mmCIF file of C-alpha atoms in Angstrom:
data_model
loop_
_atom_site.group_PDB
_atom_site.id
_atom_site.type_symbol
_atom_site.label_atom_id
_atom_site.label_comp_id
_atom_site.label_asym_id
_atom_site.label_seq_id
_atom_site.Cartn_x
_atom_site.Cartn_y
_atom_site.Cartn_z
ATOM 1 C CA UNK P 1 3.942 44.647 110.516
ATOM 2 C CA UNK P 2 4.178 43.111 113.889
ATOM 3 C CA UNK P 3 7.893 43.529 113.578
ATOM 4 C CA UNK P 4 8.177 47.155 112.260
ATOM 5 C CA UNK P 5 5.732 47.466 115.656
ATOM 6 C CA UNK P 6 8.027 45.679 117.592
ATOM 7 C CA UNK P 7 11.170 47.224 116.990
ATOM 8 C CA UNK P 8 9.533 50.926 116.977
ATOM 9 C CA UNK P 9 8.537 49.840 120.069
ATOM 10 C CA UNK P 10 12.051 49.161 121.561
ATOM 11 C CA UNK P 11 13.483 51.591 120.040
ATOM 12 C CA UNK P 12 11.391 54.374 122.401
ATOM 13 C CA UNK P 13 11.339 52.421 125.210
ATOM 14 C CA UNK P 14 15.789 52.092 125.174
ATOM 15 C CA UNK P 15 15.666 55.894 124.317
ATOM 16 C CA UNK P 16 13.001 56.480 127.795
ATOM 17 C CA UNK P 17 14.937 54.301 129.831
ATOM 18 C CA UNK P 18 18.398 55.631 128.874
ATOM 19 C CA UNK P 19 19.984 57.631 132.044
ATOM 20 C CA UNK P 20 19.850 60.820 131.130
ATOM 21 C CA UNK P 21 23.547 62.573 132.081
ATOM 22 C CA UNK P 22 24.557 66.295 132.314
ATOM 23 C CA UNK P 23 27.656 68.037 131.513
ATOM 24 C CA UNK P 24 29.513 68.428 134.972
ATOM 25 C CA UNK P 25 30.953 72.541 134.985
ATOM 26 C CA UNK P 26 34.817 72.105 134.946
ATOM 27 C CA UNK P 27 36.507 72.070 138.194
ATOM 28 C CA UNK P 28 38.619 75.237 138.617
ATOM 29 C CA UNK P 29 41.583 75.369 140.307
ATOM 30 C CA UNK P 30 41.429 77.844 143.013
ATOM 31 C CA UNK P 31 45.116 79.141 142.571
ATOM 32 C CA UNK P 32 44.213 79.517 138.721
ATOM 33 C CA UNK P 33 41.378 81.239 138.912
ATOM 34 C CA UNK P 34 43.250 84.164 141.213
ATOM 35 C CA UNK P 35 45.944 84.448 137.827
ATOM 36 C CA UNK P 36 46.260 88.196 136.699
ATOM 37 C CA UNK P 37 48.257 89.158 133.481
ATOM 38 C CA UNK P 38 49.755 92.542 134.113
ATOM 39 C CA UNK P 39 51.978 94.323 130.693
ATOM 40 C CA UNK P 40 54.984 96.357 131.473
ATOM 41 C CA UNK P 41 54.458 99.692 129.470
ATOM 42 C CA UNK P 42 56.214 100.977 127.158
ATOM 43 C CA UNK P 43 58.128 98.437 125.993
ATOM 44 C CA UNK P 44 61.598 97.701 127.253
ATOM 45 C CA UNK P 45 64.708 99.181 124.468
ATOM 46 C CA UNK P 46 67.699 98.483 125.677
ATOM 47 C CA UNK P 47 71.383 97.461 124.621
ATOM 48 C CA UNK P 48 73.285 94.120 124.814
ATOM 49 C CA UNK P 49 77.205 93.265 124.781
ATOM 50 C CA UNK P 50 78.689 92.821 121.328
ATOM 51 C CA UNK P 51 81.395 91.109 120.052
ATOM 52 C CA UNK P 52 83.138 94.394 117.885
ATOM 53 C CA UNK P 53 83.264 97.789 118.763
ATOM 54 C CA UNK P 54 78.912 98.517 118.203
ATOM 55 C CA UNK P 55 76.167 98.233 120.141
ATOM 56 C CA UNK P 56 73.636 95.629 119.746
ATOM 57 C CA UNK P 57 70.098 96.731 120.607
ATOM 58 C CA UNK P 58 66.990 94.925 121.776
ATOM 59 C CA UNK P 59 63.215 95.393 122.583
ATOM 60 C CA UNK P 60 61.129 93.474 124.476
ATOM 61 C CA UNK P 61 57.671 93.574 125.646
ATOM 62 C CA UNK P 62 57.440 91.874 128.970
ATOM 63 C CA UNK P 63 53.551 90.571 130.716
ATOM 64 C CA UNK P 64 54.168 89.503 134.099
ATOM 65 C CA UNK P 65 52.009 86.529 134.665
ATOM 66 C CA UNK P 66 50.832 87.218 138.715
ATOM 67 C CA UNK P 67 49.675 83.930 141.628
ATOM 68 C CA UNK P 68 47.181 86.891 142.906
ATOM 69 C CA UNK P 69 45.412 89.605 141.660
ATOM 70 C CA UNK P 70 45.705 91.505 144.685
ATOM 71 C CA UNK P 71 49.271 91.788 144.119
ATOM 72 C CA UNK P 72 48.455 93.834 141.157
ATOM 73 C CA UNK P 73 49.175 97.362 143.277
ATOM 74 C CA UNK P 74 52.677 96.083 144.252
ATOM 75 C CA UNK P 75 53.848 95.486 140.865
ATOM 76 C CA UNK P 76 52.347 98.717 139.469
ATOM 77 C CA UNK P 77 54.147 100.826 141.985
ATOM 78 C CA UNK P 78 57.102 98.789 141.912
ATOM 79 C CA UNK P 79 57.058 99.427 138.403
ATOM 80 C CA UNK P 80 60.226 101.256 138.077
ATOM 81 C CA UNK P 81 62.504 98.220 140.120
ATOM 82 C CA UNK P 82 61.113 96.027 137.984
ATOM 83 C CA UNK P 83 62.192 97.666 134.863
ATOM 84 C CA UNK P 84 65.461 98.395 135.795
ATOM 85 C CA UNK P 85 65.787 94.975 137.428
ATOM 86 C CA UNK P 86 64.910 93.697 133.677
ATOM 87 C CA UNK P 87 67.297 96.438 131.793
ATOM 88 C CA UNK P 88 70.481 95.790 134.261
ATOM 89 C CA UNK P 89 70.025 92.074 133.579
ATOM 90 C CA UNK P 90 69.987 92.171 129.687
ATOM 91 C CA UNK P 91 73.021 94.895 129.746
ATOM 92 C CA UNK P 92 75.114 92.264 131.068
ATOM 93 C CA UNK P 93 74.675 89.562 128.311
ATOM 94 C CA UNK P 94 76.147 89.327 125.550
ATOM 95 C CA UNK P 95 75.076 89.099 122.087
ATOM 96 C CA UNK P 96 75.260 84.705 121.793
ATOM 97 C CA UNK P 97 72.966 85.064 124.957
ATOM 98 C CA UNK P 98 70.815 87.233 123.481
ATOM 99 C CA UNK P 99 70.287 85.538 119.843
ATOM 100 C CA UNK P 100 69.937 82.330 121.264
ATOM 101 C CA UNK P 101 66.835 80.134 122.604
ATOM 102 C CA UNK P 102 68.344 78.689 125.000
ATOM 103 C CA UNK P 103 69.663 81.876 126.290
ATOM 104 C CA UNK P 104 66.945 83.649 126.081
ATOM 105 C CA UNK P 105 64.976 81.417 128.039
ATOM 106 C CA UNK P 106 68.057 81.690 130.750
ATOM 107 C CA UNK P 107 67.908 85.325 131.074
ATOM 108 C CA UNK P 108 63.655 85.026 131.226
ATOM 109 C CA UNK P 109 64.488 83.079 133.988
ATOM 110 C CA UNK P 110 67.277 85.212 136.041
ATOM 111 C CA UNK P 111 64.953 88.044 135.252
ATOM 112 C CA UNK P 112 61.757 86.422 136.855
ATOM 113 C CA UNK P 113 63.947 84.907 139.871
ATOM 114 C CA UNK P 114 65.805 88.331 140.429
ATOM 115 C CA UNK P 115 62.347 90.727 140.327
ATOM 116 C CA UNK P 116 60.918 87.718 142.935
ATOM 117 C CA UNK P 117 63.909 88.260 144.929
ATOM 118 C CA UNK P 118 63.365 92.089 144.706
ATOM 119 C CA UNK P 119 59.707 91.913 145.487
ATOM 120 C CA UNK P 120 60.217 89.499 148.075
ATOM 121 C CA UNK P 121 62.374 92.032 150.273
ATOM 122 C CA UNK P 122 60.012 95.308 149.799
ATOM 123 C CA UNK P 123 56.431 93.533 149.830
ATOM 124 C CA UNK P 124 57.437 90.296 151.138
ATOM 125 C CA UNK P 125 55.831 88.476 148.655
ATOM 126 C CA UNK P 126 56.971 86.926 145.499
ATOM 127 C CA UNK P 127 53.695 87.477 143.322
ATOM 128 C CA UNK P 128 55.489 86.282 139.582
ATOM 129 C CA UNK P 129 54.536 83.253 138.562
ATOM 130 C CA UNK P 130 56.136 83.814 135.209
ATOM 131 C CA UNK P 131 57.918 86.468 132.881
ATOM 132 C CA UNK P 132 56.799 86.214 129.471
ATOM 133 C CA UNK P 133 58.921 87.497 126.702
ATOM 134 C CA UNK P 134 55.859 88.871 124.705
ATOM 135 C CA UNK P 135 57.837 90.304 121.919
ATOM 136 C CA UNK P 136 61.557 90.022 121.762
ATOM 137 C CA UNK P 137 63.557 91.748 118.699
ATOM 138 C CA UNK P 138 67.340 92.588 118.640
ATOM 139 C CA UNK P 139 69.735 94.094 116.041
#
């Protein structure tokens, strides 16, 4: 009996004197927390270079991912640049380019890089962080 007393006994007093700790919030990163997602409407349609005498078509849905929110008014009235910025690029590939990963993620890039350099020179700013390819189909 002594013993069952005993160890009842230590058992409340470890769980008293155990340091309570609380769940630190997570620290946010500033520039993350100023991230806006803005979705080029309607989606893009648009033809490619083939290798015979047809046309190879594509469609893409493109979200711009932003570094500031506040940018958000640029890009919606620079809206029309940006879609013929995107359209002028994919007209000039051809259809390897266009079917492949690694190509694809090449023109997501000369697209983002281009519309930055675009954006640069009439808001001077260059408020894409990235260029998603949100839905990509070609025939």
């Amino acid at each position: 009996m002594k013993k069952t007393v005993f160890v009842a006994s230590f058992l409340i007093a470890t769980t008293l004197l155990t340091p309570i700790t609380y769940a630190k919030p997570p620290q946010t990163n500033a520039t993350q927390s100023n991230l806006t997602y803005y979705t080029l409407t309607p989606d893009i349609t648009t033809n490619y270079i083939m290798n015979g005498p047809q046309l190879g078509y594509i469609q893409i849905q493109v979200d711009l991912m932003l570094t500031d929110g506040s940018q958000l008014i640029n890009i919606e009235h620079h809206e029309p640049l940006i879609r013929d910025t995107i359209i002028s690029i994919i007209n000039q590939q051809s259809e390897q380019q266009i079917k492949s990963l690694a190509g694809r993620e090449n023109i997501r890039q000369r697209i983002k890089q281009k519309i930055n350099q675009m954006l640069l020179i009439e808001t001077g700013h260059t408020p894409i962080r990235k260029l998603l390819f949100t839905q990509y189909l070609y025939q």
